[in-house]
mmCIF file of C-alpha atoms and ligand atoms in Angstrom:
data_model
loop_
_atom_site.group_PDB
_atom_site.id
_atom_site.type_symbol
_atom_site.label_atom_id
_atom_site.label_comp_id
_atom_site.label_asym_id
_atom_site.label_seq_id
_atom_site.Cartn_x
_atom_site.Cartn_y
_atom_site.Cartn_z
ATOM 1 C CA MET A 197 -16.171 -8.499 -78.841
ATOM 2 C CA ASN A 198 -18.319 -5.968 -77.181
ATOM 3 C CA GLY A 199 -21.939 -6.361 -78.111
ATOM 4 C CA ARG A 200 -23.450 -4.136 -75.492
ATOM 5 C CA GLU A 201 -22.854 -0.712 -76.958
ATOM 6 C CA SER A 202 -26.257 0.821 -76.507
ATOM 7 C CA GLY A 203 -26.974 4.125 -78.227
ATOM 8 C CA GLY A 204 -24.313 6.687 -77.616
ATOM 9 C CA ALA A 205 -26.600 9.677 -78.076
ATOM 10 C CA ASP A 206 -27.813 10.835 -74.713
ATOM 11 C CA MET A 207 -31.462 11.425 -74.235
ATOM 12 C CA PRO A 208 -32.496 14.561 -72.421
ATOM 13 C CA VAL A 209 -35.814 12.994 -71.486
ATOM 14 C CA LYS A 210 -35.808 10.801 -68.388
ATOM 15 C CA ASN A 211 -32.228 11.782 -67.825
ATOM 16 C CA GLU A 212 -32.606 11.654 -64.066
ATOM 17 C CA THR A 213 -33.922 8.108 -64.095
ATOM 18 C CA SER A 214 -31.235 6.842 -66.412
ATOM 19 C CA THR A 215 -28.408 8.376 -64.398
ATOM 20 C CA ARG A 216 -29.882 6.848 -61.265
ATOM 21 C CA PHE A 217 -29.978 3.501 -63.039
ATOM 22 C CA MET A 218 -26.387 3.915 -64.147
ATOM 23 C CA ASP A 219 -25.409 4.735 -60.588
ATOM 24 C CA GLU A 220 -26.997 1.497 -59.471
ATOM 25 C CA ILE A 221 -25.125 -0.422 -62.168
ATOM 26 C CA ARG A 222 -21.907 1.262 -61.198
ATOM 27 C CA ILE A 223 -21.949 -0.128 -57.666
ATOM 28 C CA ILE A 224 -21.693 -3.672 -58.993
ATOM 29 C CA SER A 225 -18.123 -4.700 -58.439
ATOM 30 C CA PRO A 226 -15.895 -5.378 -61.451
ATOM 31 C CA TRP A 227 -15.457 -9.034 -60.542
ATOM 32 C CA ALA A 228 -19.135 -9.614 -61.273
ATOM 33 C CA PHE A 229 -18.582 -8.399 -64.838
ATOM 34 C CA SER A 230 -15.581 -10.700 -65.200
ATOM 35 C CA PHE A 231 -17.775 -13.603 -64.122
ATOM 36 C CA VAL A 232 -20.321 -12.638 -66.779
ATOM 37 C CA ILE A 233 -17.629 -12.751 -69.471
ATOM 38 C CA LEU A 234 -16.425 -16.045 -68.031
ATOM 39 C CA GLY A 235 -19.979 -17.412 -68.169
ATOM 40 C CA PHE A 236 -20.296 -16.432 -71.828
ATOM 41 C CA LEU A 237 -16.934 -17.966 -72.676
ATOM 42 C CA THR A 238 -18.003 -21.174 -70.944
ATOM 43 C CA ALA A 239 -21.203 -21.291 -73.005
ATOM 44 C CA ILE A 240 -19.274 -20.691 -76.237
ATOM 45 C CA ALA A 241 -16.676 -23.265 -75.244
ATOM 46 C CA ALA A 242 -19.449 -25.779 -74.585
ATOM 47 C CA VAL A 243 -20.866 -25.189 -78.073
ATOM 48 C CA VAL A 244 -17.448 -25.495 -79.700
ATOM 49 C CA ASN A 245 -16.665 -28.559 -77.671
ATOM 50 C CA ALA A 246 -19.958 -30.238 -78.544
ATOM 51 C CA THR A 247 -19.425 -29.491 -82.230
ATOM 52 C CA LEU A 248 -15.855 -30.768 -82.238
ATOM 53 C CA SER A 249 -16.798 -33.939 -80.377
ATOM 54 C CA GLY A 250 -18.545 -35.041 -83.553
ATOM 55 C CA LYS A 251 -21.787 -35.924 -81.840
ATOM 56 C CA PRO A 252 -23.536 -32.629 -81.012
ATOM 57 C CA PRO A 253 -26.674 -33.148 -78.909
ATOM 58 C CA MET A 254 -28.543 -30.777 -81.210
ATOM 59 C CA PRO A 255 -27.858 -28.899 -84.441
ATOM 60 C CA LEU A 256 -25.529 -25.928 -84.263
ATOM 61 C CA ALA A 257 -28.334 -23.584 -85.371
ATOM 62 C CA ALA A 258 -30.175 -24.432 -82.162
ATOM 63 C CA MET A 259 -27.173 -24.550 -79.891
ATOM 64 C CA VAL A 260 -25.806 -21.083 -80.611
ATOM 65 C CA PRO A 261 -28.993 -19.167 -79.699
ATOM 66 C CA LEU A 262 -29.390 -21.412 -76.668
ATOM 67 C CA ALA A 263 -25.871 -20.592 -75.556
ATOM 68 C CA ILE A 264 -26.510 -16.850 -76.035
ATOM 69 C CA VAL A 265 -29.801 -16.927 -74.134
ATOM 70 C CA GLY A 266 -28.330 -19.118 -71.430
ATOM 71 C CA GLY A 267 -25.287 -16.884 -71.152
ATOM 72 C CA THR A 268 -27.483 -13.779 -70.887
ATOM 73 C CA ILE A 269 -29.668 -15.257 -68.149
ATOM 74 C CA LEU A 270 -26.623 -16.463 -66.287
ATOM 75 C CA GLY A 271 -25.011 -13.057 -66.737
ATOM 76 C CA CYS A 272 -28.043 -11.201 -65.341
ATOM 77 C CA TYR A 273 -28.103 -13.607 -62.411
ATOM 78 C CA ILE A 274 -24.447 -12.972 -61.656
ATOM 79 C CA LEU A 275 -24.889 -9.202 -61.976
ATOM 80 C CA LEU A 276 -27.851 -9.298 -59.591
ATOM 81 C CA ILE A 277 -25.769 -11.207 -57.066
ATOM 82 C CA GLY A 278 -23.035 -8.608 -57.513
ATOM 83 C CA TYR A 279 -25.618 -5.882 -56.959
ATOM 84 C CA VAL A 280 -26.951 -7.529 -53.796
ATOM 85 C CA ASN A 281 -23.392 -7.871 -52.556
ATOM 86 C CA ARG A 282 -22.746 -4.133 -52.806
ATOM 87 C CA ASP A 283 -26.217 -2.788 -52.120
ATOM 88 C CA ALA A 284 -26.539 -4.683 -48.835
ATOM 89 C CA GLY A 285 -23.502 -2.794 -47.548
ATOM 90 C CA ARG A 286 -25.043 0.554 -48.444
ATOM 91 C CA ARG A 287 -28.105 -0.319 -46.413
ATOM 92 C CA GLY A 288 -26.347 -1.550 -43.298
ATOM 93 C CA MET A 289 -27.231 -5.206 -43.984
ATOM 94 C CA SER A 290 -24.870 -8.159 -43.904
ATOM 95 C CA ARG A 291 -23.179 -8.371 -47.284
ATOM 96 C CA LEU A 292 -21.867 -11.894 -46.742
ATOM 97 C CA ALA A 293 -25.170 -13.327 -45.547
ATOM 98 C CA TRP A 294 -27.215 -11.799 -48.354
ATOM 99 C CA THR A 295 -24.692 -12.710 -51.044
ATOM 100 C CA LEU A 296 -24.734 -16.309 -49.830
ATOM 101 C CA LEU A 297 -28.539 -16.336 -49.743
ATOM 102 C CA ALA A 298 -28.654 -14.881 -53.261
ATOM 103 C CA ILE A 299 -26.319 -17.608 -54.512
ATOM 104 C CA LEU A 300 -27.629 -20.550 -52.522
ATOM 105 C CA ILE A 301 -31.411 -20.207 -52.639
ATOM 106 C CA PRO A 302 -32.473 -21.677 -55.985
ATOM 107 C CA ASN A 303 -34.522 -19.980 -58.695
ATOM 108 C CA ALA A 304 -33.201 -16.555 -57.705
ATOM 109 C CA LEU A 305 -35.511 -16.585 -54.697
ATOM 110 C CA GLY A 306 -32.715 -15.295 -52.487
ATOM 111 C CA ILE A 307 -32.454 -12.234 -54.740
ATOM 112 C CA VAL A 308 -36.219 -11.739 -54.704
ATOM 113 C CA LEU A 309 -36.192 -12.056 -50.925
ATOM 114 C CA TYR A 310 -33.441 -9.470 -50.753
ATOM 115 C CA PHE A 311 -35.414 -6.911 -52.757
ATOM 116 C CA VAL A 312 -38.479 -7.530 -50.588
ATOM 117 C CA LEU A 313 -36.669 -7.268 -47.278
ATOM 118 C CA ARG A 314 -33.963 -4.709 -47.937
ATOM 119 C CA LYS A 315 -33.868 -1.706 -45.665
ATOM 120 C CA PRO A 316 -34.106 1.841 -46.952
ATOM 121 C CA ARG A 317 -30.781 3.154 -48.044
ATOM 122 C CA ILE A 318 -28.809 5.279 -45.654
ATOM 123 C CA ALA A 319 -28.189 8.522 -47.486
ATOM 124 C CA THR A 320 -24.710 9.943 -47.169
ATOM 125 C CA CYS A 321 -23.174 13.243 -48.144
ATOM 126 C CA PRO A 322 -21.564 12.990 -51.591
ATOM 127 C CA GLN A 323 -18.721 15.176 -50.387
ATOM 128 C CA CYS A 324 -17.797 13.938 -46.912
ATOM 129 C CA GLY A 325 -19.892 10.802 -46.401
ATOM 130 C CA ALA A 326 -21.731 12.016 -43.317
ATOM 131 C CA PRO A 327 -25.114 10.328 -42.756
ATOM 132 C CA LEU A 328 -28.058 12.425 -43.894
ATOM 133 C CA GLU A 329 -31.709 12.480 -43.003
ATOM 134 C CA PRO A 330 -34.441 13.163 -45.502
ATOM 135 C CA GLY A 331 -35.263 16.831 -45.789
ATOM 136 C CA PHE A 332 -31.797 18.095 -45.023
ATOM 137 C CA GLY A 333 -30.815 21.083 -47.125
ATOM 138 C CA PHE A 334 -27.152 20.996 -46.161
ATOM 139 C CA CYS A 335 -24.753 18.343 -44.991
ATOM 140 C CA PRO A 336 -24.252 18.732 -41.207
ATOM 141 C CA GLY A 337 -20.635 17.674 -41.629
ATOM 142 C CA CYS A 338 -19.321 19.907 -44.370
ATOM 143 C CA ARG A 339 -22.144 22.304 -45.333
ATOM 144 C CA TYR A 340 -22.471 20.698 -48.772
ATOM 145 C CA ARG A 341 -25.680 21.911 -50.414
ATOM 146 C CA LEU A 342 -27.962 18.923 -50.942
ATOM 147 C CA ASN A 343 -31.079 20.522 -52.379
ATOM 148 C CA PRO A 344 -31.908 23.801 -53.988
ATOM 149 C CA LEU A 345 -33.292 26.253 -51.458
ATOM 150 C CA CYS A 346 -36.259 28.553 -51.586
ATOM 151 C CA PRO A 347 -34.752 32.025 -51.930
ATOM 152 C CA LYS A 348 -37.467 33.421 -49.669
ATOM 153 C CA CYS A 349 -37.639 31.063 -46.696
ATOM 154 C CA GLN A 350 -34.388 29.114 -47.196
ATOM 155 C CA ARG A 351 -36.011 25.713 -46.963
ATOM 156 C CA ALA A 352 -35.023 22.822 -49.201
ATOM 157 C CA VAL A 353 -37.217 22.427 -52.257
ATOM 158 C CA HIS A 354 -37.099 19.938 -55.084
ATOM 159 C CA ALA A 355 -35.338 20.782 -58.294
ATOM 160 C CA GLY A 356 -38.019 21.604 -60.824
ATOM 161 C CA ASP A 357 -40.572 22.896 -58.310
ATOM 162 C CA LYS A 358 -42.288 26.072 -59.462
ATOM 163 C CA PHE A 359 -43.466 27.296 -56.100
ATOM 164 C CA CYS A 360 -42.079 26.782 -52.625
ATOM 165 C CA PRO A 361 -44.213 24.193 -50.812
ATOM 166 C CA TYR A 362 -43.575 25.920 -47.486
ATOM 167 C CA CYS A 363 -44.031 29.610 -48.067
ATOM 168 C CA GLY A 364 -45.617 29.676 -51.510
ATOM 169 C CA GLY A 365 -42.800 31.779 -52.891
ATOM 170 C CA ASP A 366 -42.384 31.827 -56.638
ATOM 171 C CA LEU A 367 -39.313 29.765 -57.465
ATOM 172 C CA GLY A 368 -39.585 30.395 -61.177
ATOM 173 C CA ALA A 369 -36.548 28.962 -62.833
ATOM 174 C CA GLY A 370 -34.652 29.571 -59.621
ATOM 175 C CA ALA A 371 -35.299 26.199 -57.999
ATOM 176 C CA ASN A 372 -32.488 24.716 -59.989
ATOM 177 C CA GLU A 373 -30.079 27.480 -59.231
ATOM 178 C CA VAL A 374 -27.871 27.587 -56.260
ATOM 179 C CA VAL A 375 -28.981 30.529 -54.204
ATOM 180 C CA ASP A 376 -26.443 31.666 -51.717
ATOM 181 C CA GLY A 377 -27.889 31.466 -48.235
ATOM 182 C CA ALA A 378 -25.923 34.484 -47.040
ATOM 183 C CA GLY A 379 -27.196 36.933 -49.612
ATOM 184 C CA SER A 380 -30.807 36.046 -50.140
ATOM 185 C CA ALA A 381 -31.591 39.602 -51.187
ATOM 186 C CA GLY A 382 -29.143 39.396 -54.061
ATOM 187 C CA LYS A 383 -31.467 38.021 -56.653
ATOM 188 C CA SER A 384 -34.739 39.585 -55.548
ATOM 189 C CA SER A 385 -36.763 41.478 -58.052
ATOM 190 C CA GLY A 386 -37.502 45.146 -57.586
ATOM 191 C CA PHE A 387 -40.167 46.150 -55.068
HETATM 192 ZN ZN1 ZN B 571 -20.743 16.525 -46.097
HETATM 193 ZN ZN1 ZN B 572 -40.139 29.177 -49.295
#
């Protein structure tokens, strides 16, 4: 009973945004998803129960969509709480306090408050977990390459840049490539 199989074909456009979104989804702990399923089952059980009781408060045709909509809203709410629970930890904020606020403040205002007040995320090295500051080209802990480098001046540039913002060097298609810092002359054109 899996109704959330969204298109399997991957889209090359906006790929970066969608992977980032998936990364955000992935931090939600599995228990949150179990609660969502539980919420849906409760809604279905309520419909079945009301129908079997012989005196349904409203016709079945109205109850089923209501249960689906209600279950979806409840599910999103639970997933957001699960997200707050994990995301707060990534940002050095109290997970317990913010999870409780998200649950206890009515009308999802605790969640809204969280998104307004949350601190910027502490970036960490994907390889060793060392804290990183913006602009770093390499991890200070393990020398993991964080950004593509300008082959001319060795400063970190953004993937997709055409020219180096520091020295004006032509990055061409090279901004996406990993250029070895030791042998910067390796890929230079003749001249
Ligand atoms: Zn590292
Ligand atoms: Zn440069």
